[in-house]
CSV table of C-alpha atoms and ligand atoms in Angstrom, one decimal:
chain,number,residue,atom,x,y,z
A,821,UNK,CA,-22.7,-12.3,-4.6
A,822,UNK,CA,-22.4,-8.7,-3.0
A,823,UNK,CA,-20.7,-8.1,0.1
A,824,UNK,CA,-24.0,-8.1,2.3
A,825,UNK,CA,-24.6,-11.7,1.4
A,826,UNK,CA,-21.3,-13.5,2.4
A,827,UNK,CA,-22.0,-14.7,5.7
A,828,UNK,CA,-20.1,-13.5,9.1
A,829,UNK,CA,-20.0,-16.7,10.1
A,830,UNK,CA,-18.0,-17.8,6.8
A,831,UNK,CA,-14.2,-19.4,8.1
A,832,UNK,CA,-12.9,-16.7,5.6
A,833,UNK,CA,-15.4,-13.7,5.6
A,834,UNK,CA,-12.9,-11.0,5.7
A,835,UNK,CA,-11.1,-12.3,2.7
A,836,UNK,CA,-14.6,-12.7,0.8
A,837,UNK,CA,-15.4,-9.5,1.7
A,838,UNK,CA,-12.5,-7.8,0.2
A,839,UNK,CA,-12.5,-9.7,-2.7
A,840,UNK,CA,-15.7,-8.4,-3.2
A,841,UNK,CA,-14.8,-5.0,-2.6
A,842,UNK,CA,-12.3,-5.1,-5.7
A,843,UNK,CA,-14.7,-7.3,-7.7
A,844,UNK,CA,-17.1,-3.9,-7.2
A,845,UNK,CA,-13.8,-1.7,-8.3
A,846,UNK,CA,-13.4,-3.9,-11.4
A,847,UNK,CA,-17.5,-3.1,-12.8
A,848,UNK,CA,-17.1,0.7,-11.5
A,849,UNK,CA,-13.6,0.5,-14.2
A,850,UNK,CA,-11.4,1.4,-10.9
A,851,UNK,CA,-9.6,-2.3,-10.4
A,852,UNK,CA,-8.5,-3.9,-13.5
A,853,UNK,CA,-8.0,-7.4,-14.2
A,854,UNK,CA,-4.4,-7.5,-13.5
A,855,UNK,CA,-5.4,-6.0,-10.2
A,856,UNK,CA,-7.3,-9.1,-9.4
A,857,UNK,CA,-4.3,-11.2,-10.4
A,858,UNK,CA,-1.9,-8.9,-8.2
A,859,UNK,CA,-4.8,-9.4,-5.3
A,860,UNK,CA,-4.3,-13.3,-5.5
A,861,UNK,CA,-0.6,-13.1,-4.8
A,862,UNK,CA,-0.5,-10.6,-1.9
A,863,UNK,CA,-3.4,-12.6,0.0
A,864,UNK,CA,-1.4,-16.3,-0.7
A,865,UNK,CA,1.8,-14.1,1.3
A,866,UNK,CA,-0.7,-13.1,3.8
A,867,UNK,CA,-1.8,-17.1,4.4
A,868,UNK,CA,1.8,-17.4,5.4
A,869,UNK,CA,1.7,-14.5,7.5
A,870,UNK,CA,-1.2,-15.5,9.3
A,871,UNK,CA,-3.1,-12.3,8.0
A,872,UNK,CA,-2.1,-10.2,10.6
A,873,UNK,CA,0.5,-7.4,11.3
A,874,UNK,CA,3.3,-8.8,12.9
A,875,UNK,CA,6.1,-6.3,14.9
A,876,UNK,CA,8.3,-6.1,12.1
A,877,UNK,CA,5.3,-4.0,10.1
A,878,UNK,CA,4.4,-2.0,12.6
A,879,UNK,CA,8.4,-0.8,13.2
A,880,UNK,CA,8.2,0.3,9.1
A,881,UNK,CA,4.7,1.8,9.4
A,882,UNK,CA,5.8,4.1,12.6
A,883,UNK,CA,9.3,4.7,10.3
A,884,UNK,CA,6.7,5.4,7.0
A,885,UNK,CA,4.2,7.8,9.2
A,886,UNK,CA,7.6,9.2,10.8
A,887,UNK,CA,8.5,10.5,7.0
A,888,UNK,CA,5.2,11.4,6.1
A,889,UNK,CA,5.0,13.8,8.9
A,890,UNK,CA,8.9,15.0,8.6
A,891,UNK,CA,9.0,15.3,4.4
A,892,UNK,CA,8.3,18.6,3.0
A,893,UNK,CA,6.5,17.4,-0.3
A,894,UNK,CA,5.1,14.0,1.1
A,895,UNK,CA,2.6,12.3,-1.7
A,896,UNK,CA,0.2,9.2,-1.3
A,897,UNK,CA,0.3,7.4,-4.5
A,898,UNK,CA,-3.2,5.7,-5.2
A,899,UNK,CA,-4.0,2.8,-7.9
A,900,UNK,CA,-7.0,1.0,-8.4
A,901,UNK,CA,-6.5,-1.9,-6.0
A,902,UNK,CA,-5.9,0.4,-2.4
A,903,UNK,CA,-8.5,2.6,-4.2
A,904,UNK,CA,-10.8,0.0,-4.4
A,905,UNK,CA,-10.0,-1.3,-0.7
A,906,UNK,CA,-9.2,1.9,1.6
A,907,UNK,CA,-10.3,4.9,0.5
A,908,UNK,CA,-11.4,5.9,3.8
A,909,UNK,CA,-7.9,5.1,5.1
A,910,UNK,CA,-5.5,6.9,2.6
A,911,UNK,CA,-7.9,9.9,2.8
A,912,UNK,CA,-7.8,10.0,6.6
A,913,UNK,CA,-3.5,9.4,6.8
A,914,UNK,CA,-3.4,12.3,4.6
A,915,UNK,CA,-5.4,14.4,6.4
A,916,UNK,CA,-3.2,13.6,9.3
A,917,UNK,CA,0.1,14.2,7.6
A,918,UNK,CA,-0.6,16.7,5.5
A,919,UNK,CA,0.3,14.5,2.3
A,920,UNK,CA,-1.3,14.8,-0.7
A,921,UNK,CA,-3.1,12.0,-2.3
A,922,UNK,CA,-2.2,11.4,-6.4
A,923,UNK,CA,-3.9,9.2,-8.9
A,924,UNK,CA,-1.1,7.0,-10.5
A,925,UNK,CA,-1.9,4.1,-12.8
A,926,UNK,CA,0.2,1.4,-14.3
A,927,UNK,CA,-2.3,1.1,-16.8
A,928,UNK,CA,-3.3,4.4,-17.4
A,929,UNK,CA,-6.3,6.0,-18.9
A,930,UNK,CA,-7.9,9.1,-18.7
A,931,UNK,CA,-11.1,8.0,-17.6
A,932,UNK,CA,-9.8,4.9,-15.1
A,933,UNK,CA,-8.2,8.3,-13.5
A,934,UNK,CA,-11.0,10.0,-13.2
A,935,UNK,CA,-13.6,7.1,-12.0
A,936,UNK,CA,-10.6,6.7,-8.6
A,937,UNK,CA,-10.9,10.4,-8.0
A,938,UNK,CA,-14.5,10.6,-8.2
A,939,UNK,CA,-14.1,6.7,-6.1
A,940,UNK,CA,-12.1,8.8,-3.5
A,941,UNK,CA,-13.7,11.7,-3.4
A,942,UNK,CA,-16.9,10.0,-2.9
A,943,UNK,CA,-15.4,8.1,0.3
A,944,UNK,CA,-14.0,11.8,1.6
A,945,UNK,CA,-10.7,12.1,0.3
A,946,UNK,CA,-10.1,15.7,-0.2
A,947,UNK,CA,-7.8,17.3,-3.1
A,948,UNK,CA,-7.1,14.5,-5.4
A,949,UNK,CA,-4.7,14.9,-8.1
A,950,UNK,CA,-4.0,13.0,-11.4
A,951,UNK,CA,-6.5,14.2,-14.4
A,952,UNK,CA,-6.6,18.1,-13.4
A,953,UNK,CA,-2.5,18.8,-13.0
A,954,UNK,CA,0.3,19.8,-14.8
A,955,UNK,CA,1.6,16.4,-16.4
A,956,UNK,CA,5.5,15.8,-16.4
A,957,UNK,CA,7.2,12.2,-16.9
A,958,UNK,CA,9.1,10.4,-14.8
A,959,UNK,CA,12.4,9.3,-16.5
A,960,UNK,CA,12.4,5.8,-17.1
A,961,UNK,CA,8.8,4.5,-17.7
A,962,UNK,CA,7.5,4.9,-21.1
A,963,UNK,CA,4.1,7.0,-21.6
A,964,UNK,CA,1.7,6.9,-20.2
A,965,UNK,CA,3.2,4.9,-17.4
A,966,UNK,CA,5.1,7.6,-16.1
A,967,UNK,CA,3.0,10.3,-16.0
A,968,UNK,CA,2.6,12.2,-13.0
A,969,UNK,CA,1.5,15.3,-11.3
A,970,UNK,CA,3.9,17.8,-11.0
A,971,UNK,CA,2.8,19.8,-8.0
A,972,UNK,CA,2.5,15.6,-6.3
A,973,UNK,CA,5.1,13.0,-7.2
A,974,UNK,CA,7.1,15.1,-9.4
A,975,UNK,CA,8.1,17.3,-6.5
A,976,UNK,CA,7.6,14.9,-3.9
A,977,UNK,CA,10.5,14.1,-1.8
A,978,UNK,CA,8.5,11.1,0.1
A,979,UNK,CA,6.1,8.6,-1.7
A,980,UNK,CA,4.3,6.3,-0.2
A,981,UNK,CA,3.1,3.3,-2.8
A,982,UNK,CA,1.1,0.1,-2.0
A,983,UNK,CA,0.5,-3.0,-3.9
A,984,UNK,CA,3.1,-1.6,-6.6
A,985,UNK,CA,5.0,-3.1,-9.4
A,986,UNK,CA,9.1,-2.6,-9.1
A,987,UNK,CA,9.4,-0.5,-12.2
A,988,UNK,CA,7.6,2.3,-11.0
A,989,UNK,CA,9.1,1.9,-7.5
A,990,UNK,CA,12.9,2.0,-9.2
A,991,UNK,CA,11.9,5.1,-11.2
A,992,UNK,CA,11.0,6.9,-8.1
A,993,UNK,CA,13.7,6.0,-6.1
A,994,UNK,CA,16.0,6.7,-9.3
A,995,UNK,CA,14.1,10.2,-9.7
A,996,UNK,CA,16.0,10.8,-5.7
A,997,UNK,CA,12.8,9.9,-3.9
A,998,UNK,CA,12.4,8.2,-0.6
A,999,UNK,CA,9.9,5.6,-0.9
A,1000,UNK,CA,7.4,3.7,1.4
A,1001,UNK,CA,6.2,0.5,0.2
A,1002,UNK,CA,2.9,-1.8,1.6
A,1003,UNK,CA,3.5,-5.1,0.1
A,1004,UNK,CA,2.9,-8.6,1.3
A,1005,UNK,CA,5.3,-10.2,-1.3
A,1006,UNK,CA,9.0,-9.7,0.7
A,1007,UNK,CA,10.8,-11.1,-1.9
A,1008,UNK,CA,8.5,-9.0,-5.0
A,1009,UNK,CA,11.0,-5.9,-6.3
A,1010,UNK,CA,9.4,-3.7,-5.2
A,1011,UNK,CA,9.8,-4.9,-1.6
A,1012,UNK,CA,13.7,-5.3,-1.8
A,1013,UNK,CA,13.8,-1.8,-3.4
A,1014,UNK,CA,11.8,0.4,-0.9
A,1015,UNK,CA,13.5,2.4,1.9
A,1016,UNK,CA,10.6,1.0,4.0
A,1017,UNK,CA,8.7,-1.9,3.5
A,1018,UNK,CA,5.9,-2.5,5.2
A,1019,UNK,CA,5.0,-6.3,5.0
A,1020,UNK,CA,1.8,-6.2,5.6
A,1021,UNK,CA,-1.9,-5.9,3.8
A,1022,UNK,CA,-2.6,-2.4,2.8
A,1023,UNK,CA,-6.3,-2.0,4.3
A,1024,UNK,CA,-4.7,-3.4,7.8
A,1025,UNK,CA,-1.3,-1.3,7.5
A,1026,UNK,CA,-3.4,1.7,6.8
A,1027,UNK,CA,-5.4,1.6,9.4
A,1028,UNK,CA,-2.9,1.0,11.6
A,1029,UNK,CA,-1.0,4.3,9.9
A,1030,UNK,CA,-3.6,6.1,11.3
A,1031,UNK,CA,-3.3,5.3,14.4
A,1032,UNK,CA,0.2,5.6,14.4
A,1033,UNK,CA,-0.8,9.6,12.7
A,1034,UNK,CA,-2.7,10.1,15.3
A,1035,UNK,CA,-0.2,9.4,17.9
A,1036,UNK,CA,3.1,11.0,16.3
A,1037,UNK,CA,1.1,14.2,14.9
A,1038,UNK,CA,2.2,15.6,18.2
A,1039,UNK,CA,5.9,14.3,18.3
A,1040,UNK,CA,8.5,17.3,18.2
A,1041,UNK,CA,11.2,17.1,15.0
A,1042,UNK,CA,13.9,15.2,16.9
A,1043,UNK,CA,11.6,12.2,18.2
A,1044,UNK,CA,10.4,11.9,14.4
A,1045,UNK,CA,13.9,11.7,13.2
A,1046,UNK,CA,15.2,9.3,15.6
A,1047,UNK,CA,12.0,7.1,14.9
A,1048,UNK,CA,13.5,7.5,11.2
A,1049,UNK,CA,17.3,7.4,11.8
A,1050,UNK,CA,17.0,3.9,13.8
A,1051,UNK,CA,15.3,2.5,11.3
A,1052,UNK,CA,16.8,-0.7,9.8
A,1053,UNK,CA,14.8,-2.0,6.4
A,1054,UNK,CA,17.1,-4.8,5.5
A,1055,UNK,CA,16.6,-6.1,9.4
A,1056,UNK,CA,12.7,-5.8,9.1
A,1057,UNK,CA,12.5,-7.6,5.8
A,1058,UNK,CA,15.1,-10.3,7.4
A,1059,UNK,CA,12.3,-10.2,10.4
A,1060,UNK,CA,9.5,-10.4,7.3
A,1061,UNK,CA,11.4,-13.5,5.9
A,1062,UNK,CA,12.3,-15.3,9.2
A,1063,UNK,CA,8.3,-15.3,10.2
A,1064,UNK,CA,7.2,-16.8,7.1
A,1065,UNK,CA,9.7,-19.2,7.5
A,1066,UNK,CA,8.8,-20.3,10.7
A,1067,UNK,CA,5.2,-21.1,10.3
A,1068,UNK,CA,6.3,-22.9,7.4
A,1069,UNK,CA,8.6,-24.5,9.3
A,1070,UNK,CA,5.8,-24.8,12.0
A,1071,UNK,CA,3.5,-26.5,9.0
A,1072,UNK,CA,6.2,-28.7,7.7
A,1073,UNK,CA,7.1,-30.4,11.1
A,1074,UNK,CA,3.4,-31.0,12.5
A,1075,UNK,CA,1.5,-31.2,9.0
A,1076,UNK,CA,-0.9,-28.2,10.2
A,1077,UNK,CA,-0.8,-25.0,12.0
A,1078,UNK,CA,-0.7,-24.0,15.5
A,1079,UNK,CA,-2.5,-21.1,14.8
A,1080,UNK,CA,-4.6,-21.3,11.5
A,1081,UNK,CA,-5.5,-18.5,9.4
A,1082,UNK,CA,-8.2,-16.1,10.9
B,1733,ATP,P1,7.5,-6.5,-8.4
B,1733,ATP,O1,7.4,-5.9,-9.8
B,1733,ATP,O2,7.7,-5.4,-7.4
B,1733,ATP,O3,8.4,-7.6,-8.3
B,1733,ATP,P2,4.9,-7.7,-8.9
B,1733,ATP,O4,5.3,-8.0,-10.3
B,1733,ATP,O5,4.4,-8.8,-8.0
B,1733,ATP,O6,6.1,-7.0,-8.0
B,1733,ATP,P3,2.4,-6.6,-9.1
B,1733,ATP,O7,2.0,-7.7,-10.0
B,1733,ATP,O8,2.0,-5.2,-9.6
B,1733,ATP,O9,3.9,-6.5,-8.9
B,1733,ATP,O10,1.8,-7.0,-7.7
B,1733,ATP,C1,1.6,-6.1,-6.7
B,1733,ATP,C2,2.3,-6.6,-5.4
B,1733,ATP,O11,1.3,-6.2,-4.4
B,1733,ATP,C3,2.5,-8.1,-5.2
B,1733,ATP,O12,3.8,-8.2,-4.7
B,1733,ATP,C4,1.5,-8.6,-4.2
B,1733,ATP,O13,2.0,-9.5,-3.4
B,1733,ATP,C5,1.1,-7.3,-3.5
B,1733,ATP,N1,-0.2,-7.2,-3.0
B,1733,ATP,C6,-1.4,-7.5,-3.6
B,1733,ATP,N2,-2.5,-7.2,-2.9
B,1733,ATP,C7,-2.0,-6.7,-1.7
B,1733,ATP,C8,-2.6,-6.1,-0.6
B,1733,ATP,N3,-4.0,-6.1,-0.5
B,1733,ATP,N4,-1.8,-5.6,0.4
B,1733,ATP,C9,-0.5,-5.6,0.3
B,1733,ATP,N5,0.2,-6.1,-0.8
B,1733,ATP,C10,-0.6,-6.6,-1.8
């Protein structure tokens, strides 16, 4: 079933439709199948959440676009899932920050590389590294895990990952990088190891980064750094935890939900 053919009027078109979207990345060898798996666990998180952001993401995605626009070597990271779903949106927020946008796989191959760069390219994402780079490692994940660009994540000060798996996000932040993390999963590793974690679906929290871009592009250094400096993670994934907990708690006293899922 493509994506034309789900109808609007479906109780959960929105969810269809990005299924579909990474069903379409898996035939063009840009999603993998673990990538569907991963996909199924950040959208049961979002059931909880209500699939929408909530105040608590939006604080860490104005504290991740604050970084992006104050880092000197600030880098995008890109698999095949947020590939798959917002190319448009990573290509845009890097326009806007002046990041740069890498290619980096968990399960690497040359040509999965490629087909993502050509996928973002193809969507208007400018200068995309990962195949055509200088390669270096990053200590701690065995080849070809940990092979990055070094002119992008090598020298990157800032990273900003979604849908990632806690191995890669402790080898960055062991490497002395600040990290940025979209993930719906709170309690996932990756999540608890961030300096930011943005609970929150990546298509939606990239969106709104934009926005957010859009709006602090013209912030002077000292509003950026106080947007940064206030910044609390361990109180916004307590704010993360303490939502999902009350519409469960919601669910659990009436048997159903005030406000069902979009
Ligand atoms: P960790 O190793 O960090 O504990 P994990 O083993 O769950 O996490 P993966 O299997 O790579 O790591 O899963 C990726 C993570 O991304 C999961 O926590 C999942 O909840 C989350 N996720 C999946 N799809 C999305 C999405 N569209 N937006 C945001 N998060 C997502």
């Amino acid at each position: 079933m493509a994506g034309h053919e789900i109808p609007r009027s479906h109780p959960r078109y929105h969810s269809l439709v990005v299924r579909e979207r990474l069903v379409e990345g898996f035939r063009k060898g840009i999603v993998v199948p673990q990538g569907l798996i991963a996909h199924g666990r950040g959208e049961a998180f979002d059931y909880i959440l209500g699939e929408r952001t909530h105040d608590f993401a939006e604080e860490a995605i104005r504290a991740a676009v604050a970084w992006l626009l104050l880092a000197r070597h600030p880098v995008i990271s890109v698999n095949g899932n947020l590939a798959a779903l917002a190319p448009r949106e990573v290509g845009e927020l890097a326009r806007l920050t002046g990041a740069l946008v890498e290619v980096n796989l968990f399960y690497r191959t040359e040509e999965r590389v490629r087909a993502i760069e050509d996928h973002l390219k193809a969507n208007g994402v400018g200068g995309v590294l990962g195949s055509a780079c200088r390669k270096r490692r990053l200590p701690g994940l065995e080849s070809p895990r940990g092979i990055v660009c070094e002119e992008g994540i090598f020298r990157a000060d800032f990273v900003l990952v979604a849908i990632e798996d806690g191995d890669r996000t402790e080898a960055l932040r062991r490497a002395g990088k600040r990290v940025a993390a979209i993930d719906l999963n709170p309690f996932s590793r990756t999540a608890q190891m961030a300096d930011i974690t943005i609970v929150d679906e990546a298509t939606r929290a990239l969106r709104r980064a934009v926005e957010v871009a859009k709006e602090l592009r013209g912030a002077g250094r000292e509003e950026l750094e106080g947007i940064v400096s206030s910044y609390d993670n361990a109180g916004v994934l307590a704010r993360a935890f303490q939502a999902m907990l009350a519409r469960l708690s919601e669910a659990a006293s009436k048997g159903r939900l005030l406000e069902p899922p979009a």
